[in-house]
Amino acid sequence: IRRPPRSTPKPSSAASDVYKRQVCTFLSYLQNHEVRPLRDGSIPLRDVERLNERLLVGEELTGIGHERETERLAFLHHLCRRLRLVHLAKGLLRPYPPEAKRWLKASPAEQLRALQEAWRDDPDWNDLWRVRSLHCEDTGWRNDPLLARRKILGFLRRCPPGQWLSLDSFVAAIKKTDPDFQRPDGDYESWYIREAATDRYLMGFQHWDKVEGALIAHLVAKPLHWLGATSLGYDGEGNLRSFLITPWGAAFLGLPCELPAEVPPPSMTVQPDFTVLVPAEASLYDRFQLERIAAWLSSGETFAYRLTRDSLARAFRQGIRMDMILAFLRRVSGGKVPRNVVLALRRWGEKYGQVRLRRAVLLQTRSELTLRELQKLPQTRPYLKEVISPKTAIVAEEDWPKLVEELRKLGYLPQIEGLK
């Protein structure tokens, strides 16, 4: 494979750390927001837009009408499902506590390796169908994404890591030695693929560069780059010309490499104005925990959050106590929590719950005797949460349909008003 001229590459940074932080941001968002997936399991567009604002590397959403039309976010969501980092809980998409906690607390190398292997071994993520320059029609033909992926990874194993390589030469080498890498039967006529720009069908070997060549470039520039395996080089016009295999990529490919030594994560900074600054290299587990008690402000080389009354109320609703919050802030800041912040947090904590609002259903009886009877009957007693007058009791909102069923079994015909 021919190396590009020395002046050609303008490298982009390896994305290994970026993508792990993206996963943490995704999990944190699901933890703190009620994301109700659509029927196909995808995230509603309003949440796609909000998430995109928080990601370190967002994408252009103009004209996007569905999560599947995104690139980075759709890939991120799919990998999180593949690793079981997320699950459905009462109709909401949430972090799956056992697996999410295990991944967040793992070492950076283990976190990245899990993501890389999840993509490598995934038969459901079809890279060919994700190439932006192509439109694959679902007319019954099938390709094997695992076959193509493993073939291309095999070719990458023959490349020297840490050296800039011409992408065109890499594609040409595969075309010369194994052009049928994703079509073992050599069938170039039955795959219904159109060129997105011209809408023309790309059937026949003469279109190899626009299909197979585009797929190879896609894997190098998209999944492998997002997962930290490649760095990319662009020319002065912004065109992708070259790539190199990073140390993380070499480790993924099983090539000899020397990974950077892991260093202890840096501390967070709690400021007197209640802002918490989080270095990008901070523990992902600690940043996830911070998002449970603080409001997100911005993402970048430093993530910014702010402790607010609303963010604390959210934490209290999740069962997080004030002593836990203060102990956490002291630990992640190296004991440097401004005194005014501590005093304010304690004061806010004391105010929480002094006034309580809740949704409930009122059960009213015509006589005190009827209510006393319902309190004694084992079929209805569990549903009467609180008696607030001789003829009135509170029923939890989610329990009223079951209570109505039990009342009917007992011969009562309850009058139902304003409930659906």
PDB file of C-alpha atoms in Angstrom, residues 120-415:
ATOM      1  CA  ARG A 120     -17.012  -6.520  15.224  1.00  0.00           C
ATOM      2  CA  ASP A 121     -19.254  -9.442  16.180  1.00  0.00           C
ATOM      3  CA  ASP A 122     -22.647  -7.868  15.469  1.00  0.00           C
ATOM      4  CA  PRO A 123     -24.569  -9.588  12.650  1.00  0.00           C
ATOM      5  CA  ASP A 124     -27.421  -7.071  12.807  1.00  0.00           C
ATOM      6  CA  TRP A 125     -25.585  -3.802  12.113  1.00  0.00           C
ATOM      7  CA  ASN A 126     -25.354  -3.762   8.318  1.00  0.00           C
ATOM      8  CA  ASP A 127     -22.507  -1.420   7.365  1.00  0.00           C
ATOM      9  CA  LEU A 128     -23.302  -1.572   3.646  1.00  0.00           C
ATOM     10  CA  TRP A 129     -26.796  -0.232   4.265  1.00  0.00           C
ATOM     11  CA  ARG A 130     -25.314   2.671   6.267  1.00  0.00           C
ATOM     12  CA  VAL A 131     -23.058   4.005   3.465  1.00  0.00           C
ATOM     13  CA  ARG A 132     -24.388   7.512   2.780  1.00  0.00           C
ATOM     14  CA  SER A 133     -23.575   7.472  -0.959  1.00  0.00           C
ATOM     15  CA  LEU A 134     -25.678   4.322  -1.481  1.00  0.00           C
ATOM     16  CA  HIS A 135     -29.343   3.459  -1.236  1.00  0.00           C
ATOM     17  CA  CYS A 136     -29.932  -0.266  -0.700  1.00  0.00           C
ATOM     18  CA  GLU A 137     -33.391  -1.514  -1.661  1.00  0.00           C
ATOM     19  CA  ASP A 138     -34.967  -4.271   0.402  1.00  0.00           C
ATOM     20  CA  THR A 139     -36.061  -6.527  -2.458  1.00  0.00           C
ATOM     21  CA  GLY A 140     -35.112  -9.846  -0.889  1.00  0.00           C
ATOM     22  CA  TRP A 141     -31.368  -9.960  -1.556  1.00  0.00           C
ATOM     23  CA  ARG A 142     -29.109 -10.328   1.466  1.00  0.00           C
ATOM     24  CA  ASN A 143     -25.510  -9.500   2.209  1.00  0.00           C
ATOM     25  CA  ASP A 144     -23.500 -10.769   5.169  1.00  0.00           C
ATOM     26  CA  PRO A 145     -22.162  -7.787   7.159  1.00  0.00           C
ATOM     27  CA  LEU A 146     -19.976 -10.056   9.319  1.00  0.00           C
ATOM     28  CA  LEU A 147     -18.262 -11.524   6.274  1.00  0.00           C
ATOM     29  CA  ALA A 148     -17.396  -8.135   4.773  1.00  0.00           C
ATOM     30  CA  ARG A 149     -16.321  -6.703   8.137  1.00  0.00           C
ATOM     31  CA  ARG A 150     -13.990  -9.595   8.941  1.00  0.00           C
ATOM     32  CA  LYS A 151     -12.459  -9.555   5.466  1.00  0.00           C
ATOM     33  CA  ILE A 152     -11.657  -5.843   5.702  1.00  0.00           C
ATOM     34  CA  LEU A 153     -10.291  -6.223   9.237  1.00  0.00           C
ATOM     35  CA  GLY A 154      -8.123  -9.034   7.892  1.00  0.00           C
ATOM     36  CA  PHE A 155      -6.660  -6.690   5.285  1.00  0.00           C
ATOM     37  CA  LEU A 156      -6.025  -4.056   7.937  1.00  0.00           C
ATOM     38  CA  ARG A 157      -4.011  -6.603   9.930  1.00  0.00           C
ATOM     39  CA  ARG A 158      -1.503  -6.630   7.070  1.00  0.00           C
ATOM     40  CA  CYS A 159      -0.940  -2.873   7.396  1.00  0.00           C
ATOM     41  CA  PRO A 160       1.794  -1.368   9.587  1.00  0.00           C
ATOM     42  CA  PRO A 161       0.254   0.467  12.549  1.00  0.00           C
ATOM     43  CA  GLY A 162       1.263   4.046  13.281  1.00  0.00           C
ATOM     44  CA  GLN A 163       2.060   4.876   9.652  1.00  0.00           C
ATOM     45  CA  TRP A 164       0.030   7.043   7.295  1.00  0.00           C
ATOM     46  CA  LEU A 165      -1.424   4.961   4.469  1.00  0.00           C
ATOM     47  CA  SER A 166      -3.187   6.007   1.301  1.00  0.00           C
ATOM     48  CA  LEU A 167      -6.883   5.123   1.500  1.00  0.00           C
ATOM     49  CA  ASP A 168      -7.118   4.840  -2.295  1.00  0.00           C
ATOM     50  CA  SER A 169      -4.184   2.418  -2.341  1.00  0.00           C
ATOM     51  CA  PHE A 170      -5.748   0.334   0.429  1.00  0.00           C
ATOM     52  CA  VAL A 171      -9.010   0.072  -1.525  1.00  0.00           C
ATOM     53  CA  ALA A 172      -7.124  -0.750  -4.740  1.00  0.00           C
ATOM     54  CA  ALA A 173      -5.152  -3.512  -2.988  1.00  0.00           C
ATOM     55  CA  ILE A 174      -8.364  -5.227  -1.876  1.00  0.00           C
ATOM     56  CA  LYS A 175      -9.861  -4.881  -5.367  1.00  0.00           C
ATOM     57  CA  LYS A 176      -6.797  -6.540  -6.832  1.00  0.00           C
ATOM     58  CA  THR A 177      -6.422  -9.432  -4.375  1.00  0.00           C
ATOM     59  CA  ASP A 178      -9.980 -10.184  -3.208  1.00  0.00           C
ATOM     60  CA  PRO A 179     -12.598  -8.188  -5.133  1.00  0.00           C
ATOM     61  CA  ASP A 180     -15.405 -10.584  -4.138  1.00  0.00           C
ATOM     62  CA  PHE A 181     -14.730 -10.159  -0.407  1.00  0.00           C
ATOM     63  CA  GLN A 182     -18.417  -9.515   0.330  1.00  0.00           C
ATOM     64  CA  ARG A 183     -19.863 -11.492  -2.599  1.00  0.00           C
ATOM     65  CA  PRO A 184     -18.352 -14.997  -2.417  1.00  0.00           C
ATOM     66  CA  ASP A 185     -20.602 -16.131  -5.272  1.00  0.00           C
ATOM     67  CA  GLY A 186     -19.366 -13.289  -7.479  1.00  0.00           C
ATOM     68  CA  ASP A 187     -22.937 -12.058  -8.051  1.00  0.00           C
ATOM     69  CA  TYR A 188     -22.889  -8.386  -9.085  1.00  0.00           C
ATOM     70  CA  GLU A 189     -26.331  -8.359 -10.714  1.00  0.00           C
ATOM     71  CA  SER A 190     -28.960  -9.203  -8.077  1.00  0.00           C
ATOM     72  CA  TRP A 191     -28.139  -6.634  -5.360  1.00  0.00           C
ATOM     73  CA  TYR A 192     -30.495  -3.698  -5.788  1.00  0.00           C
ATOM     74  CA  ILE A 193     -28.296  -0.743  -4.841  1.00  0.00           C
ATOM     75  CA  ARG A 194     -28.717   2.768  -6.190  1.00  0.00           C
ATOM     76  CA  GLU A 195     -26.293   5.672  -6.141  1.00  0.00           C
ATOM     77  CA  ALA A 196     -27.818   8.255  -3.797  1.00  0.00           C
ATOM     78  CA  ALA A 197     -26.635  11.251  -5.837  1.00  0.00           C
ATOM     79  CA  THR A 198     -27.890  10.069  -9.252  1.00  0.00           C
ATOM     80  CA  ASP A 199     -30.524   7.453  -8.322  1.00  0.00           C
ATOM     81  CA  ARG A 200     -28.930   5.064 -10.842  1.00  0.00           C
ATOM     82  CA  TYR A 201     -28.663   1.344 -10.131  1.00  0.00           C
ATOM     83  CA  LEU A 202     -25.116   0.134  -9.510  1.00  0.00           C
ATOM     84  CA  MET A 203     -25.239  -3.377 -10.958  1.00  0.00           C
ATOM     85  CA  GLY A 204     -22.233  -5.065 -12.514  1.00  0.00           C
ATOM     86  CA  PHE A 205     -18.561  -5.276 -11.585  1.00  0.00           C
ATOM     87  CA  GLN A 206     -17.912  -1.943 -13.312  1.00  0.00           C
ATOM     88  CA  HIS A 207     -19.455  -0.255 -10.266  1.00  0.00           C
ATOM     89  CA  TRP A 208     -17.143  -2.022  -7.774  1.00  0.00           C
ATOM     90  CA  ASP A 209     -15.510   1.239  -6.660  1.00  0.00           C
ATOM     91  CA  LYS A 210     -18.863   2.884  -5.934  1.00  0.00           C
ATOM     92  CA  VAL A 211     -20.132  -0.071  -3.879  1.00  0.00           C
ATOM     93  CA  GLU A 212     -17.297  -2.165  -2.470  1.00  0.00           C
ATOM     94  CA  GLY A 213     -14.849   0.740  -2.543  1.00  0.00           C
ATOM     95  CA  ALA A 214     -17.334   2.997  -0.775  1.00  0.00           C
ATOM     96  CA  LEU A 215     -17.978   0.340   1.877  1.00  0.00           C
ATOM     97  CA  ILE A 216     -14.244  -0.018   2.629  1.00  0.00           C
ATOM     98  CA  ALA A 217     -13.818   3.752   2.940  1.00  0.00           C
ATOM     99  CA  HIS A 218     -16.935   3.911   5.137  1.00  0.00           C
ATOM    100  CA  LEU A 219     -15.576   1.342   7.590  1.00  0.00           C
ATOM    101  CA  VAL A 220     -12.205   3.090   7.856  1.00  0.00           C
ATOM    102  CA  ALA A 221     -13.683   6.592   8.220  1.00  0.00           C
ATOM    103  CA  LYS A 222     -16.799   5.881  10.280  1.00  0.00           C
ATOM    104  CA  PRO A 223     -17.051   2.843  12.639  1.00  0.00           C
ATOM    105  CA  LEU A 224     -13.310   2.208  12.925  1.00  0.00           C
ATOM    106  CA  HIS A 225     -12.585   5.899  13.451  1.00  0.00           C
ATOM    107  CA  TRP A 226     -15.430   6.380  15.949  1.00  0.00           C
ATOM    108  CA  LEU A 227     -14.114   3.381  17.884  1.00  0.00           C
ATOM    109  CA  GLY A 228     -10.590   4.801  18.025  1.00  0.00           C
ATOM    110  CA  ALA A 229      -8.997   2.287  15.671  1.00  0.00           C
ATOM    111  CA  THR A 230      -8.028   4.786  12.958  1.00  0.00           C
ATOM    112  CA  SER A 231      -6.943   8.384  12.661  1.00  0.00           C
ATOM    113  CA  LEU A 232      -7.806  10.179   9.423  1.00  0.00           C
ATOM    114  CA  GLY A 233      -5.798  12.479   7.162  1.00  0.00           C
ATOM    115  CA  TYR A 234      -7.388  15.135   4.944  1.00  0.00           C
ATOM    116  CA  ASP A 235      -5.938  17.254   2.158  1.00  0.00           C
ATOM    117  CA  GLY A 236      -6.191  21.026   1.943  1.00  0.00           C
ATOM    118  CA  GLU A 237      -9.644  20.758   0.346  1.00  0.00           C
ATOM    119  CA  GLY A 238     -10.995  18.681   3.200  1.00  0.00           C
ATOM    120  CA  ASN A 239     -11.012  15.410   1.266  1.00  0.00           C
ATOM    121  CA  LEU A 240     -10.161  12.194   3.100  1.00  0.00           C
ATOM    122  CA  ARG A 241      -6.908  10.869   1.663  1.00  0.00           C
ATOM    123  CA  SER A 242      -5.159   8.753   4.256  1.00  0.00           C
ATOM    124  CA  PHE A 243      -5.438   6.913   7.522  1.00  0.00           C
ATOM    125  CA  LEU A 244      -3.266   5.310  10.137  1.00  0.00           C
ATOM    126  CA  ILE A 245      -3.955   2.504  12.579  1.00  0.00           C
ATOM    127  CA  THR A 246      -3.779   3.855  16.119  1.00  0.00           C
ATOM    128  CA  PRO A 247      -2.335   1.914  19.073  1.00  0.00           C
ATOM    129  CA  TRP A 248      -5.950   1.197  20.109  1.00  0.00           C
ATOM    130  CA  GLY A 249      -6.623  -0.054  16.590  1.00  0.00           C
ATOM    131  CA  ALA A 250      -3.526  -2.234  16.625  1.00  0.00           C
ATOM    132  CA  ALA A 251      -4.622  -3.806  19.914  1.00  0.00           C
ATOM    133  CA  PHE A 252      -8.089  -4.401  18.460  1.00  0.00           C
ATOM    134  CA  LEU A 253      -6.591  -6.050  15.373  1.00  0.00           C
ATOM    135  CA  GLY A 254      -4.208  -8.185  17.423  1.00  0.00           C
ATOM    136  CA  LEU A 255      -1.095  -6.395  16.140  1.00  0.00           C
ATOM    137  CA  PRO A 256       1.967  -5.625  18.265  1.00  0.00           C
ATOM    138  CA  CYS A 257       1.487  -2.291  19.997  1.00  0.00           C
ATOM    139  CA  GLU A 258       2.269  -0.276  23.081  1.00  0.00           C
ATOM    140  CA  LEU A 259      -0.788   1.356  24.595  1.00  0.00           C
ATOM    141  CA  PRO A 260      -0.442   4.598  26.560  1.00  0.00           C
ATOM    142  CA  ALA A 261      -0.098   4.027  30.290  1.00  0.00           C
ATOM    143  CA  GLU A 262      -3.296   4.615  32.217  1.00  0.00           C
ATOM    144  CA  VAL A 263      -3.160   7.505  34.666  1.00  0.00           C
ATOM    145  CA  PRO A 264      -5.460   8.264  37.623  1.00  0.00           C
ATOM    146  CA  PRO A 265      -8.488  10.312  36.543  1.00  0.00           C
ATOM    147  CA  PRO A 266      -8.259  14.027  37.387  1.00  0.00           C
ATOM    148  CA  SER A 267     -10.437  15.661  40.028  1.00  0.00           C
ATOM    149  CA  MET A 268     -13.523  17.730  39.386  1.00  0.00           C
ATOM    150  CA  THR A 269     -13.715  21.373  40.448  1.00  0.00           C
ATOM    151  CA  VAL A 270     -16.669  22.606  42.508  1.00  0.00           C
ATOM    152  CA  GLN A 271     -16.899  26.392  42.225  1.00  0.00           C
ATOM    153  CA  PRO A 272     -18.567  28.874  44.628  1.00  0.00           C
ATOM    154  CA  ASP A 273     -21.237  29.659  41.991  1.00  0.00           C
ATOM    155  CA  PHE A 274     -22.361  25.976  42.172  1.00  0.00           C
ATOM    156  CA  THR A 275     -20.759  25.127  38.826  1.00  0.00           C
ATOM    157  CA  VAL A 276     -18.917  21.798  38.658  1.00  0.00           C
ATOM    158  CA  LEU A 277     -16.166  21.523  36.034  1.00  0.00           C
ATOM    159  CA  VAL A 278     -15.312  17.997  34.869  1.00  0.00           C
ATOM    160  CA  PRO A 279     -12.126  17.334  32.866  1.00  0.00           C
ATOM    161  CA  ALA A 280     -12.725  15.169  29.800  1.00  0.00           C
ATOM    162  CA  GLU A 281     -10.417  12.514  31.261  1.00  0.00           C
ATOM    163  CA  ALA A 282     -12.435  12.197  34.473  1.00  0.00           C
ATOM    164  CA  SER A 283     -13.941   8.870  35.491  1.00  0.00           C
ATOM    165  CA  LEU A 284     -17.009   8.135  33.369  1.00  0.00           C
ATOM    166  CA  TYR A 285     -18.672   6.506  36.356  1.00  0.00           C
ATOM    167  CA  ASP A 286     -18.183   9.653  38.429  1.00  0.00           C
ATOM    168  CA  ARG A 287     -19.476  11.889  35.632  1.00  0.00           C
ATOM    169  CA  PHE A 288     -22.552   9.666  35.310  1.00  0.00           C
ATOM    170  CA  GLN A 289     -23.133  10.005  39.069  1.00  0.00           C
ATOM    171  CA  LEU A 290     -22.675  13.784  38.884  1.00  0.00           C
ATOM    172  CA  GLU A 291     -25.335  14.007  36.159  1.00  0.00           C
ATOM    173  CA  ARG A 292     -27.801  12.486  38.622  1.00  0.00           C
ATOM    174  CA  ILE A 293     -27.416  15.446  40.993  1.00  0.00           C
ATOM    175  CA  ALA A 294     -26.474  18.367  38.724  1.00  0.00           C
ATOM    176  CA  ALA A 295     -27.834  20.066  35.596  1.00  0.00           C
ATOM    177  CA  TRP A 296     -25.801  19.807  32.370  1.00  0.00           C
ATOM    178  CA  LEU A 297     -24.484  23.102  30.965  1.00  0.00           C
ATOM    179  CA  SER A 298     -21.996  22.262  28.214  1.00  0.00           C
ATOM    180  CA  SER A 299     -19.746  19.545  26.756  1.00  0.00           C
ATOM    181  CA  GLY A 300     -16.178  19.917  25.566  1.00  0.00           C
ATOM    182  CA  GLU A 301     -12.639  19.365  26.759  1.00  0.00           C
ATOM    183  CA  THR A 302     -14.216  20.317  30.076  1.00  0.00           C
ATOM    184  CA  PHE A 303     -17.806  19.358  30.876  1.00  0.00           C
ATOM    185  CA  ALA A 304     -19.750  21.930  32.886  1.00  0.00           C
ATOM    186  CA  TYR A 305     -22.643  21.250  35.277  1.00  0.00           C
ATOM    187  CA  ARG A 306     -24.478  23.275  37.901  1.00  0.00           C
ATOM    188  CA  LEU A 307     -25.977  22.209  41.204  1.00  0.00           C
ATOM    189  CA  THR A 308     -29.502  23.599  41.385  1.00  0.00           C
ATOM    190  CA  ARG A 309     -32.599  23.160  43.523  1.00  0.00           C
ATOM    191  CA  ASP A 310     -34.281  21.282  40.679  1.00  0.00           C
ATOM    192  CA  SER A 311     -31.328  18.948  40.122  1.00  0.00           C
ATOM    193  CA  LEU A 312     -31.203  18.143  43.828  1.00  0.00           C
ATOM    194  CA  ALA A 313     -34.953  17.478  43.900  1.00  0.00           C
ATOM    195  CA  ARG A 314     -34.461  15.057  41.009  1.00  0.00           C
ATOM    196  CA  ALA A 315     -31.705  13.317  42.961  1.00  0.00           C
ATOM    197  CA  PHE A 316     -33.867  13.057  46.079  1.00  0.00           C
ATOM    198  CA  ARG A 317     -36.644  11.468  43.998  1.00  0.00           C
ATOM    199  CA  GLN A 318     -34.126   8.821  42.931  1.00  0.00           C
ATOM    200  CA  GLY A 319     -33.408   8.017  46.562  1.00  0.00           C
ATOM    201  CA  ILE A 320     -30.081   9.860  46.798  1.00  0.00           C
ATOM    202  CA  ARG A 321     -29.592  11.353  50.271  1.00  0.00           C
ATOM    203  CA  MET A 322     -27.893  14.638  51.107  1.00  0.00           C
ATOM    204  CA  ASP A 323     -25.087  12.935  53.031  1.00  0.00           C
ATOM    205  CA  MET A 324     -24.370  10.831  49.924  1.00  0.00           C
ATOM    206  CA  ILE A 325     -24.296  13.943  47.717  1.00  0.00           C
ATOM    207  CA  LEU A 326     -21.853  15.809  49.963  1.00  0.00           C
ATOM    208  CA  ALA A 327     -19.612  12.760  50.374  1.00  0.00           C
ATOM    209  CA  PHE A 328     -19.538  12.307  46.595  1.00  0.00           C
ATOM    210  CA  LEU A 329     -18.653  15.954  45.929  1.00  0.00           C
ATOM    211  CA  ARG A 330     -15.848  15.841  48.496  1.00  0.00           C
ATOM    212  CA  ARG A 331     -14.426  12.662  46.978  1.00  0.00           C
ATOM    213  CA  VAL A 332     -14.437  13.760  43.330  1.00  0.00           C
ATOM    214  CA  SER A 333     -13.084  17.241  44.157  1.00  0.00           C
ATOM    215  CA  GLY A 334     -10.322  16.072  46.456  1.00  0.00           C
ATOM    216  CA  GLY A 335     -12.143  17.550  49.439  1.00  0.00           C
ATOM    217  CA  LYS A 336     -12.408  21.017  47.910  1.00  0.00           C
ATOM    218  CA  VAL A 337     -16.105  21.915  48.186  1.00  0.00           C
ATOM    219  CA  PRO A 338     -16.695  25.619  48.915  1.00  0.00           C
ATOM    220  CA  ARG A 339     -18.342  26.221  52.292  1.00  0.00           C
ATOM    221  CA  ASN A 340     -21.151  28.324  50.794  1.00  0.00           C
ATOM    222  CA  VAL A 341     -22.037  25.411  48.495  1.00  0.00           C
ATOM    223  CA  VAL A 342     -22.186  22.947  51.387  1.00  0.00           C
ATOM    224  CA  LEU A 343     -24.387  25.259  53.465  1.00  0.00           C
ATOM    225  CA  ALA A 344     -26.736  25.978  50.539  1.00  0.00           C
ATOM    226  CA  LEU A 345     -27.094  22.301  49.646  1.00  0.00           C
ATOM    227  CA  ARG A 346     -27.953  21.429  53.239  1.00  0.00           C
ATOM    228  CA  ARG A 347     -30.478  24.257  53.379  1.00  0.00           C
ATOM    229  CA  TRP A 348     -32.117  23.116  50.130  1.00  0.00           C
ATOM    230  CA  GLY A 349     -32.166  19.551  51.416  1.00  0.00           C
ATOM    231  CA  GLU A 350     -33.999  20.593  54.571  1.00  0.00           C
ATOM    232  CA  LYS A 351     -36.665  22.302  52.467  1.00  0.00           C
ATOM    233  CA  TYR A 352     -37.262  19.241  50.297  1.00  0.00           C
ATOM    234  CA  GLY A 353     -40.498  17.434  51.155  1.00  0.00           C
ATOM    235  CA  GLN A 354     -41.844  20.037  53.570  1.00  0.00           C
ATOM    236  CA  VAL A 355     -44.553  20.621  50.980  1.00  0.00           C
ATOM    237  CA  ARG A 356     -45.684  17.596  48.987  1.00  0.00           C
ATOM    238  CA  LEU A 357     -47.750  17.380  45.811  1.00  0.00           C
ATOM    239  CA  ARG A 358     -48.842  14.082  44.339  1.00  0.00           C
ATOM    240  CA  ARG A 359     -51.337  12.714  41.872  1.00  0.00           C
ATOM    241  CA  ALA A 360     -53.988  10.524  43.447  1.00  0.00           C
ATOM    242  CA  VAL A 361     -57.567   9.299  43.112  1.00  0.00           C
ATOM    243  CA  LEU A 362     -60.225  10.087  45.706  1.00  0.00           C
ATOM    244  CA  LEU A 363     -62.563   7.347  46.857  1.00  0.00           C
ATOM    245  CA  GLN A 364     -65.728   8.781  48.415  1.00  0.00           C
ATOM    246  CA  THR A 365     -68.540   6.822  50.085  1.00  0.00           C
ATOM    247  CA  ARG A 366     -72.061   7.933  50.986  1.00  0.00           C
ATOM    248  CA  SER A 367     -71.721   6.603  54.507  1.00  0.00           C
ATOM    249  CA  GLU A 368     -68.949   6.212  57.064  1.00  0.00           C
ATOM    250  CA  LEU A 369     -69.992   2.576  57.509  1.00  0.00           C
ATOM    251  CA  THR A 370     -69.202   1.747  53.886  1.00  0.00           C
ATOM    252  CA  LEU A 371     -65.683   3.164  54.128  1.00  0.00           C
ATOM    253  CA  ARG A 372     -65.011   1.283  57.385  1.00  0.00           C
ATOM    254  CA  GLU A 373     -66.138  -1.918  55.674  1.00  0.00           C
ATOM    255  CA  LEU A 374     -63.802  -1.325  52.718  1.00  0.00           C
ATOM    256  CA  GLN A 375     -60.931  -0.721  55.150  1.00  0.00           C
ATOM    257  CA  LYS A 376     -61.504  -4.144  56.706  1.00  0.00           C
ATOM    258  CA  LEU A 377     -62.042  -6.246  53.577  1.00  0.00           C
ATOM    259  CA  PRO A 378     -58.774  -7.924  52.396  1.00  0.00           C
ATOM    260  CA  GLN A 379     -59.786  -7.379  48.763  1.00  0.00           C
ATOM    261  CA  THR A 380     -59.935  -3.565  49.073  1.00  0.00           C
ATOM    262  CA  ARG A 381     -57.847  -2.676  52.142  1.00  0.00           C
ATOM    263  CA  PRO A 382     -54.445  -2.663  50.285  1.00  0.00           C
ATOM    264  CA  TYR A 383     -55.669  -0.027  47.835  1.00  0.00           C
ATOM    265  CA  LEU A 384     -56.765   2.536  50.448  1.00  0.00           C
ATOM    266  CA  LYS A 385     -53.495   4.364  51.042  1.00  0.00           C
ATOM    267  CA  GLU A 386     -54.723   7.093  53.379  1.00  0.00           C
ATOM    268  CA  VAL A 387     -58.088   7.956  54.981  1.00  0.00           C
ATOM    269  CA  ILE A 388     -58.492  11.729  55.009  1.00  0.00           C
ATOM    270  CA  SER A 389     -62.077  11.930  56.318  1.00  0.00           C
ATOM    271  CA  PRO A 390     -64.731   9.506  57.602  1.00  0.00           C
ATOM    272  CA  LYS A 391     -66.065   9.100  54.067  1.00  0.00           C
ATOM    273  CA  THR A 392     -62.965   9.795  51.892  1.00  0.00           C
ATOM    274  CA  ALA A 393     -59.744   7.863  51.191  1.00  0.00           C
ATOM    275  CA  ILE A 394     -56.810   8.293  48.809  1.00  0.00           C
ATOM    276  CA  VAL A 395     -56.068   5.634  46.194  1.00  0.00           C
ATOM    277  CA  ALA A 396     -52.800   5.550  44.233  1.00  0.00           C
ATOM    278  CA  GLU A 397     -53.399   6.645  40.657  1.00  0.00           C
ATOM    279  CA  GLU A 398     -52.070   3.394  39.190  1.00  0.00           C
ATOM    280  CA  ASP A 399     -54.230   1.261  41.519  1.00  0.00           C
ATOM    281  CA  TRP A 400     -57.725   2.560  40.792  1.00  0.00           C
ATOM    282  CA  PRO A 401     -58.550   0.145  37.901  1.00  0.00           C
ATOM    283  CA  LYS A 402     -57.708  -2.834  40.132  1.00  0.00           C
ATOM    284  CA  LEU A 403     -59.764  -1.402  42.973  1.00  0.00           C
ATOM    285  CA  VAL A 404     -62.761  -0.940  40.651  1.00  0.00           C
ATOM    286  CA  GLU A 405     -62.455  -4.591  39.623  1.00  0.00           C
ATOM    287  CA  GLU A 406     -62.455  -5.754  43.255  1.00  0.00           C
ATOM    288  CA  LEU A 407     -65.401  -3.504  44.137  1.00  0.00           C
ATOM    289  CA  ARG A 408     -67.436  -4.970  41.306  1.00  0.00           C
ATOM    290  CA  LYS A 409     -66.640  -8.489  42.477  1.00  0.00           C
ATOM    291  CA  LEU A 410     -67.977  -7.494  45.896  1.00  0.00           C
ATOM    292  CA  GLY A 411     -71.227  -6.246  44.348  1.00  0.00           C
ATOM    293  CA  TYR A 412     -70.519  -2.523  44.365  1.00  0.00           C
ATOM    294  CA  LEU A 413     -71.178  -0.471  41.248  1.00  0.00           C
ATOM    295  CA  PRO A 414     -68.739   2.434  41.664  1.00  0.00           C
ATOM    296  CA  GLN A 415     -69.477   5.751  39.982  1.00  0.00           C
TER     297      GLN A 415
END
